[in-house]
PDB file of C-alpha atoms in Angstrom:
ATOM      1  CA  UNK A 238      -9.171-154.942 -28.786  1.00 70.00           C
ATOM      2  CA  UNK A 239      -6.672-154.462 -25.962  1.00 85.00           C
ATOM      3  CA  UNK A 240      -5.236-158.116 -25.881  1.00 90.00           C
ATOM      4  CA  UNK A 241      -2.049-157.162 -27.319  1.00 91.00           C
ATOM      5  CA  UNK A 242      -1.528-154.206 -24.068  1.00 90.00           C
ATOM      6  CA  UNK A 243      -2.548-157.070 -21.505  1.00 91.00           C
ATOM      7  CA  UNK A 244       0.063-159.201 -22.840  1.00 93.00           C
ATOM      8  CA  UNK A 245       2.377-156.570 -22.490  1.00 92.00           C
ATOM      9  CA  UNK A 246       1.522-155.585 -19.332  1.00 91.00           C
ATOM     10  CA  UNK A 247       1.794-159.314 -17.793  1.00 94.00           C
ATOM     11  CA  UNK A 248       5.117-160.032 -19.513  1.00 94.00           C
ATOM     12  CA  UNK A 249       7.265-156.732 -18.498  1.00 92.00           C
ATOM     13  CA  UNK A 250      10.333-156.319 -20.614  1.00 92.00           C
ATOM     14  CA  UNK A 251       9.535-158.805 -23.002  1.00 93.00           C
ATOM     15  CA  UNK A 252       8.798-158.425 -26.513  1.00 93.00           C
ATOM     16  CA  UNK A 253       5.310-159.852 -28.017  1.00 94.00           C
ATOM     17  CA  UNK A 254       5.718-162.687 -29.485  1.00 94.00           C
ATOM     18  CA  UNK A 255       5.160-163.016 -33.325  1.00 95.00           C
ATOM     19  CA  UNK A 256       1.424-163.692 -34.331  1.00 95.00           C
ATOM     20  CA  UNK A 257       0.823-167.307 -34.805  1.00 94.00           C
ATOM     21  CA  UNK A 258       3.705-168.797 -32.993  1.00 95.00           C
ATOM     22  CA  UNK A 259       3.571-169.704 -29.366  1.00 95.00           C
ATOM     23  CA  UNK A 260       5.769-168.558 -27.185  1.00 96.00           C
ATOM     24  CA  UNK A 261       7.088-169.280 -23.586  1.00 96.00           C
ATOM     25  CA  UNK A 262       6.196-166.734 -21.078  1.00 96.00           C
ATOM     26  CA  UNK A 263       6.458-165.703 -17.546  1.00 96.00           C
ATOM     27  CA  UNK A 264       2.938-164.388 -16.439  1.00 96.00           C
ATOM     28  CA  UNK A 265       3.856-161.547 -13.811  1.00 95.00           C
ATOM     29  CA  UNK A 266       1.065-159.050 -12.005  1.00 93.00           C
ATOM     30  CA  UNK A 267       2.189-156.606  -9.732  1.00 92.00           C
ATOM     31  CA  UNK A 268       5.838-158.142  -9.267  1.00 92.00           C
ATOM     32  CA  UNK A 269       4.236-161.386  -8.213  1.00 94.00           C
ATOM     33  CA  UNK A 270       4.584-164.289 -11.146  1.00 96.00           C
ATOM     34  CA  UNK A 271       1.521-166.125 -12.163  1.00 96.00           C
ATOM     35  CA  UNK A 272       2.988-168.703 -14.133  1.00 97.00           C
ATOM     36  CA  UNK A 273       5.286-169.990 -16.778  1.00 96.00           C
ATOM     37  CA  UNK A 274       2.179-170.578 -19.865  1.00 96.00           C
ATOM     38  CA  UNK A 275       2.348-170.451 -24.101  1.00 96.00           C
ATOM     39  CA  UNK A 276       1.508-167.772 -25.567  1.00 96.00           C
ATOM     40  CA  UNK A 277      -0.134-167.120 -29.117  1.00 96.00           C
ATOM     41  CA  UNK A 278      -0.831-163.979 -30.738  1.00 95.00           C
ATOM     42  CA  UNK A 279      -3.156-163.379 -33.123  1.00 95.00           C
ATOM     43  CA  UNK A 280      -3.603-159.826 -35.099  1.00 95.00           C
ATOM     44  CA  UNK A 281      -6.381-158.589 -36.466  1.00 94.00           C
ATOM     45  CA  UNK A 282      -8.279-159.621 -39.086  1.00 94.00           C
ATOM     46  CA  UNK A 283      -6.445-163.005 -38.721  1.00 94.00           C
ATOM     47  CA  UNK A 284      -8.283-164.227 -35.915  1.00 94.00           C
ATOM     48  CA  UNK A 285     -11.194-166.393 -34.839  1.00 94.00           C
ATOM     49  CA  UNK A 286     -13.226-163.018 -34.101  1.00 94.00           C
ATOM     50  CA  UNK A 287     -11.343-160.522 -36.118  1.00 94.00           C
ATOM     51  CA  UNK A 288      -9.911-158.525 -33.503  1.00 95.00           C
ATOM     52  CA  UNK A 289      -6.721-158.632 -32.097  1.00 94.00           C
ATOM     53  CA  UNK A 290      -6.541-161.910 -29.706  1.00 94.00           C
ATOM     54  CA  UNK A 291      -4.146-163.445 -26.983  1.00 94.00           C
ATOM     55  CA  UNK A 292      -4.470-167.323 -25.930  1.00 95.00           C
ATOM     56  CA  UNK A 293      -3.046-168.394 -22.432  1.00 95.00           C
ATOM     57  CA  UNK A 294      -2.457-172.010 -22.654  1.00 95.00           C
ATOM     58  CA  UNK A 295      -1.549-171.847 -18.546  1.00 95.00           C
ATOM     59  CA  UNK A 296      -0.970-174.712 -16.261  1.00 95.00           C
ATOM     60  CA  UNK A 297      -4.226-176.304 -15.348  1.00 91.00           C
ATOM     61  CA  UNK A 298      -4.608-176.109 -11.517  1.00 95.00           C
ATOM     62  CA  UNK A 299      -7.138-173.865  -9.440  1.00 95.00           C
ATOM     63  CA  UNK A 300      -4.506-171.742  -8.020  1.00 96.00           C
ATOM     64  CA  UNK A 301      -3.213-170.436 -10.940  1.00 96.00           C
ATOM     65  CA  UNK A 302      -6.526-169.945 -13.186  1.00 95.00           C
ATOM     66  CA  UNK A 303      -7.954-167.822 -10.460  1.00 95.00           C
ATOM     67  CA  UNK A 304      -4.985-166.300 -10.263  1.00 95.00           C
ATOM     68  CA  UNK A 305      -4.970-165.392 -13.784  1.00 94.00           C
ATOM     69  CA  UNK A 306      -8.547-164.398 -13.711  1.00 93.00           C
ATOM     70  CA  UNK A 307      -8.324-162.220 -10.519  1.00 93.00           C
ATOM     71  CA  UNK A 308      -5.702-160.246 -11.987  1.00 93.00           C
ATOM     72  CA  UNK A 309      -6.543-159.491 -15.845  1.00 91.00           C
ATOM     73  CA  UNK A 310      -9.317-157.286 -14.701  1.00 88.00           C
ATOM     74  CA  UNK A 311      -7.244-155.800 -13.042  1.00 88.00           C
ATOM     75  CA  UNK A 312      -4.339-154.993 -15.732  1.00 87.00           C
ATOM     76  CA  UNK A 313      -4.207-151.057 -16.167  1.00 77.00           C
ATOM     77  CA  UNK A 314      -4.248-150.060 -19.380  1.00 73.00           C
ATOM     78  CA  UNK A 315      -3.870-146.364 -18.995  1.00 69.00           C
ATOM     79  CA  UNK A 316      -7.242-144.723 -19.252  1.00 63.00           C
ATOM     80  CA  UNK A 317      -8.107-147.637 -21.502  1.00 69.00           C
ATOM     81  CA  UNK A 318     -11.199-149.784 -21.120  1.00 73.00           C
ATOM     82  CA  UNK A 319     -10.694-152.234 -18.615  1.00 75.00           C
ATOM     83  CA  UNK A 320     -10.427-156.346 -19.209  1.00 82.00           C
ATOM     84  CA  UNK A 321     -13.856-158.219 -18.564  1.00 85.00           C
ATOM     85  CA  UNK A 322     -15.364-161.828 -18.371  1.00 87.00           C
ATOM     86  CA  UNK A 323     -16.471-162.578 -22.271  1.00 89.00           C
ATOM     87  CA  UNK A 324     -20.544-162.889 -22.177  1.00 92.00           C
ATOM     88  CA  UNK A 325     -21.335-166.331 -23.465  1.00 91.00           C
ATOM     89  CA  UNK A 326     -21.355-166.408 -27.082  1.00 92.00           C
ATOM     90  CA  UNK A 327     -19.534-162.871 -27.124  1.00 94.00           C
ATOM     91  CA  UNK A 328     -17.015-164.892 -29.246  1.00 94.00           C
ATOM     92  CA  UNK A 329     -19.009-165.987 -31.363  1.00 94.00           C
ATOM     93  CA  UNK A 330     -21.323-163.031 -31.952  1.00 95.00           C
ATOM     94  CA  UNK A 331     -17.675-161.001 -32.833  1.00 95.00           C
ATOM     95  CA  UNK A 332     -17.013-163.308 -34.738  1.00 95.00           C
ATOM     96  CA  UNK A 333     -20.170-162.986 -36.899  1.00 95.00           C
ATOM     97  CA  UNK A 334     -20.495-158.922 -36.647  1.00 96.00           C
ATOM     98  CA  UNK A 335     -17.095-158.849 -38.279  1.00 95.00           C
ATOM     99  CA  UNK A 336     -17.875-161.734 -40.709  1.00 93.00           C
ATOM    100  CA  UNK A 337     -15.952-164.656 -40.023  1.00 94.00           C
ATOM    101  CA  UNK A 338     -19.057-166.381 -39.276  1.00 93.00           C
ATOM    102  CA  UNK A 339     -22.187-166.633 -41.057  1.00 93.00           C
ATOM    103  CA  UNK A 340     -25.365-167.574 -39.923  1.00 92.00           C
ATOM    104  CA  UNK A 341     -25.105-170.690 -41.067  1.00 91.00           C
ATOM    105  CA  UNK A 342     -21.361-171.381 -39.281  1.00 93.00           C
ATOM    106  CA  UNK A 343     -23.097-170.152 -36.307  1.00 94.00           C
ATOM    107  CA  UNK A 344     -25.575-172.478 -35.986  1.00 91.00           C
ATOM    108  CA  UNK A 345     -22.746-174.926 -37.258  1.00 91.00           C
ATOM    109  CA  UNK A 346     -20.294-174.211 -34.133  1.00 93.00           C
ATOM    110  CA  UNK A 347     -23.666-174.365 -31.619  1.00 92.00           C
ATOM    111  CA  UNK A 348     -23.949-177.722 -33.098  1.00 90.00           C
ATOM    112  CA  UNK A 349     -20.525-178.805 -32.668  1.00 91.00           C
ATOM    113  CA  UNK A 350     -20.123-177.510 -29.057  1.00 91.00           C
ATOM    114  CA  UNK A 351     -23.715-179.624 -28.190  1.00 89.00           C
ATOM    115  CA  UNK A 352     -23.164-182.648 -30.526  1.00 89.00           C
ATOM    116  CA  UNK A 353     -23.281-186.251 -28.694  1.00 88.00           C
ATOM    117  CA  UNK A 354     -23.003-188.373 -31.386  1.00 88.00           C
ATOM    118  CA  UNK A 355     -19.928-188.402 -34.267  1.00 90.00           C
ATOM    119  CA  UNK A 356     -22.450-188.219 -36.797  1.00 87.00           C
ATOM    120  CA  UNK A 357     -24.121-185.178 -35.450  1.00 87.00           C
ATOM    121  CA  UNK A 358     -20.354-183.688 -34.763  1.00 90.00           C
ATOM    122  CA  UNK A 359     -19.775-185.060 -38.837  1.00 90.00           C
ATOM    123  CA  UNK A 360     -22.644-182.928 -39.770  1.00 87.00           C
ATOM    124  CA  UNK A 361     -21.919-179.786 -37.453  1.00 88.00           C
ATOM    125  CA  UNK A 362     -18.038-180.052 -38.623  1.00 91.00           C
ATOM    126  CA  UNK A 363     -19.085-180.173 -42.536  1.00 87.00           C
ATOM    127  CA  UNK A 364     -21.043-177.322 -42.001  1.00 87.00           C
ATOM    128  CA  UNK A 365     -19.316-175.203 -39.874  1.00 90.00           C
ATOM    129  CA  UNK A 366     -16.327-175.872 -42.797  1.00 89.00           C
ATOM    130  CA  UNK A 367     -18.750-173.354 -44.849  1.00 86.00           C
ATOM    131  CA  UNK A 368     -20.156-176.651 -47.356  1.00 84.00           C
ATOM    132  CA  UNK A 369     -23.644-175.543 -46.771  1.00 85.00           C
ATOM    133  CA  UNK A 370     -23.288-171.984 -46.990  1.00 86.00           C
ATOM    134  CA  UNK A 371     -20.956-172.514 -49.911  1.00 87.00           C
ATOM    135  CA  UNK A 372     -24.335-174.122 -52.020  1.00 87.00           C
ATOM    136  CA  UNK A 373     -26.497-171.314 -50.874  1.00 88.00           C
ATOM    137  CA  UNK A 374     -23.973-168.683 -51.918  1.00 89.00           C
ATOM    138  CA  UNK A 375     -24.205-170.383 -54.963  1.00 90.00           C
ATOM    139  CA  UNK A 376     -28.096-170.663 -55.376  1.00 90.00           C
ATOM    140  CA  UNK A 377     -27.839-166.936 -54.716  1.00 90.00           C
ATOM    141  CA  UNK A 378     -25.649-165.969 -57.260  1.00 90.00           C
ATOM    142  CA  UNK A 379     -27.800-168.216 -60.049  1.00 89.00           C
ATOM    143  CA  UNK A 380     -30.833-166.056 -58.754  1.00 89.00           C
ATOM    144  CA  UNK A 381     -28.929-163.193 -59.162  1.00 90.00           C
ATOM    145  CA  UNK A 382     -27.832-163.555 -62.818  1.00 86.00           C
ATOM    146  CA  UNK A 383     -31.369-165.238 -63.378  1.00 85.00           C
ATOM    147  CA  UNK A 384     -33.371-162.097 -61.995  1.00 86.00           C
ATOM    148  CA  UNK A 385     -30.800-159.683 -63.823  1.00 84.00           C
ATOM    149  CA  UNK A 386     -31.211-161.811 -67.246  1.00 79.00           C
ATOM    150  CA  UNK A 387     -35.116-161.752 -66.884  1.00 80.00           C
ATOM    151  CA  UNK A 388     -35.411-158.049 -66.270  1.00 82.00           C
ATOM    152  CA  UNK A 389     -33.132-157.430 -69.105  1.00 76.00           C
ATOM    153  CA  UNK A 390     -35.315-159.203 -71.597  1.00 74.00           C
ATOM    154  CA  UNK A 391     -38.737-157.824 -70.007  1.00 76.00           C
ATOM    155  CA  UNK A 392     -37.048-154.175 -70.072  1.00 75.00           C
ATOM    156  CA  UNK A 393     -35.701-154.302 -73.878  1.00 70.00           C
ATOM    157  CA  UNK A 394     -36.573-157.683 -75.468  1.00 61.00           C
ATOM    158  CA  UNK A 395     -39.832-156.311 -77.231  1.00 53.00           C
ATOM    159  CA  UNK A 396     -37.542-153.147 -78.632  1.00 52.00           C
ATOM    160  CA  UNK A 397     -36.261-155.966 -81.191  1.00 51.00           C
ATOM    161  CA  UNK A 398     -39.730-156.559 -83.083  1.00 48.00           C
ATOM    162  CA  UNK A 399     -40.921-153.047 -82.867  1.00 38.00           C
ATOM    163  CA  UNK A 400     -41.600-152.295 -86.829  1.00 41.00           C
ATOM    164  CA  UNK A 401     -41.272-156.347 -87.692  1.00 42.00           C
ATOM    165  CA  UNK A 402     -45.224-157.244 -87.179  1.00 47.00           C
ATOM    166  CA  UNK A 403     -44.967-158.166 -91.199  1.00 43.00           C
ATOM    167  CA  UNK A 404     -41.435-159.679 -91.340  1.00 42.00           C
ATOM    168  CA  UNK A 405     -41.058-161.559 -88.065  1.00 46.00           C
ATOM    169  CA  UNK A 406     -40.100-164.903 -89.359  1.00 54.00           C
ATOM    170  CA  UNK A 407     -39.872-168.281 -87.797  1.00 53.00           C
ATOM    171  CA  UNK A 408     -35.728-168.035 -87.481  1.00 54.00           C
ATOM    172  CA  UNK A 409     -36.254-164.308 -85.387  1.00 54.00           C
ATOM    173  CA  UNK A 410     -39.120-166.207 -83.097  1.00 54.00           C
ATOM    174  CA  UNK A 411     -36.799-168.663 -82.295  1.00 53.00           C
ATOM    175  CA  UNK A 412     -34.175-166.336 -81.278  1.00 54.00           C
ATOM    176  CA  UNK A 413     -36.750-164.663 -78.961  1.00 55.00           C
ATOM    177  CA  UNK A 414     -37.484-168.013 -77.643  1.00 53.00           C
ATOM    178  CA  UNK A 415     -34.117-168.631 -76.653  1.00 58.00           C
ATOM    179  CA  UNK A 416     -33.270-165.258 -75.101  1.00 58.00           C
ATOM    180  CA  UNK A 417     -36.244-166.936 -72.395  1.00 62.00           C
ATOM    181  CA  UNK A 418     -35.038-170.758 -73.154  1.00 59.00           C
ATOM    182  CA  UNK A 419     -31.360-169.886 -71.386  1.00 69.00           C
ATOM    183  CA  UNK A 420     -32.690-168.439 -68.183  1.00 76.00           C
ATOM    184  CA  UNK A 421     -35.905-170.853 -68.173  1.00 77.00           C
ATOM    185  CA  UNK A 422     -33.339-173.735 -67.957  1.00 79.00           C
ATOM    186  CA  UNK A 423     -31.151-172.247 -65.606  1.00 82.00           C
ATOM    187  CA  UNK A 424     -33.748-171.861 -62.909  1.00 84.00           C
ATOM    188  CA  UNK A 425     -35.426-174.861 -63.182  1.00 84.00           C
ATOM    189  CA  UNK A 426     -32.393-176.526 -62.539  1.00 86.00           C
ATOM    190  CA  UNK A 427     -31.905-174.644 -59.536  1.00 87.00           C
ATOM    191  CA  UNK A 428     -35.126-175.226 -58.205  1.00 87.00           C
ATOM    192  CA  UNK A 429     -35.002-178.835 -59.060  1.00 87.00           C
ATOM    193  CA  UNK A 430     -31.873-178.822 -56.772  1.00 86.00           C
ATOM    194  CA  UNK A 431     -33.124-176.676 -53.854  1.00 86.00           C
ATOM    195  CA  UNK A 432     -36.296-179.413 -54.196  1.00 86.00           C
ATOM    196  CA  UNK A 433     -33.931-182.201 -54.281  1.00 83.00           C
ATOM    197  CA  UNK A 434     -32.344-180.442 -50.944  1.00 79.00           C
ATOM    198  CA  UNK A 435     -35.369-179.976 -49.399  1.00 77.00           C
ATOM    199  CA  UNK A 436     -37.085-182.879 -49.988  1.00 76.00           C
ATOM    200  CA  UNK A 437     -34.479-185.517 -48.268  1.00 68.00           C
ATOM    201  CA  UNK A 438     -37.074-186.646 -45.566  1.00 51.00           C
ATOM    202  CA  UNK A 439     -35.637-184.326 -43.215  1.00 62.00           C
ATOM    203  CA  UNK A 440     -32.372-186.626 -42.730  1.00 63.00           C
ATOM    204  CA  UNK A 441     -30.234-183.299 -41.218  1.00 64.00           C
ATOM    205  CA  UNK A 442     -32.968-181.860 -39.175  1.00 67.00           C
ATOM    206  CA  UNK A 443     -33.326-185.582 -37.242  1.00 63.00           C
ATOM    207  CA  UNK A 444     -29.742-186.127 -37.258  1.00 65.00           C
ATOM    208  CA  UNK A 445     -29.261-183.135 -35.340  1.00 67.00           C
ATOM    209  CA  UNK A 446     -32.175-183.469 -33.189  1.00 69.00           C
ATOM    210  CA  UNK A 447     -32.039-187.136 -32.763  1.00 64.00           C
ATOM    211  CA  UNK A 448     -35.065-189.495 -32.971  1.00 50.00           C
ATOM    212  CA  UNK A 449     -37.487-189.137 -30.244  1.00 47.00           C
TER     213      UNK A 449
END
């Protein structure tokens, strides 16, 4: 949440740059420079985590990494929470608490970050592109309107024959019928596709596991 203030404070006198463009800066830490590295801003909730976010694209050699690392913890930030060391997955788990991420895209990125084979990293990428949680979100809406179209026919579908026990002819039945036949259709389609989903000899799960 303080990435924007760190910035500041390494790059005295300059302006931030604007979010989404990189940026050439000088890196400075008490009056010493760091190094000359791009810089890309990222405001919140237009980020990988939600949160405000800086990226250091710095030159690549020990000296000025642990440079750079010795000295953010070190930024003050006046009375402010001090800069730490991310915990592993911190990213990630932002990410998710402030829903970037599902569960699904989770798992996804996990997969990505562990895959050694380009189909496992085809499968990982396709997921963590939300395709898989975009077909659950939709099985969950059908069960949605499915449960809310069954409850409304259990709650006031009788009311329409009450007083018709002499008159309830063959045209009215099968209106009744099809006040069922709609919903009956709908989710035995879906569970013919979750079936269809589930039952595909477990190609994903030893894709991503490999064969052993």
């Amino acid at each position: 949440p303080q990435a924007h203030g760190i910035l500041q404070a390494l790059t005295p006198g300059k302006p931030l740059p604007k979010p989404r463009f990189a940026a050439l800066r000088k890196l400075y830490f008490e009056g010493q420079m760091l190094d000359h590295a791009l810089v890309l801003r990222f405001d919140a909730p237009n980020s990988f985590t939600g949160e405000d976010l800086i990226e250091l694209q710095c030159h690549g050699s020990r000296a000025v990494v642990q440079g750079l690392l010795d000295a953010l913890p070190k930024v003050d930030l006046s009375r402010q929470q001090p800069c730490r060391y991310a915990q592993a997955g911190e990213f990630t788990q932002r990410a998710y608490a402030n829903g970037k991420l599902d569960l699904v895209q989770v798992e996804a990125l996990a997969d990505v970050l562990t895959a050694d084979t380009q189909a496992q990293l085809k499968q990982a990428l396709s997921q963590l592109d939300g395709n898989l949680s975009a077909r659950y979100d939709q099985w969950r809406e059908q069960l949605i309107k499915g449960l809310a179209h069954a409850e409304a026919v259990i709650d006031f579908g009788d009311d329409e024959q009450l007083g018709m026990d002499d008159v309830f002819d063959e045209e009215e039945e099968a209106a009744q019928w099809n006040v069922w036949g709609d919903v009956r259709g709908r989710m035995v389609d879906l569970q013919n596709s979750m079936m269809d989903h589930l039952q595909d000899d477990r190609r994903g799960e030893l894709l991503r596991e490999e064969v052993k």
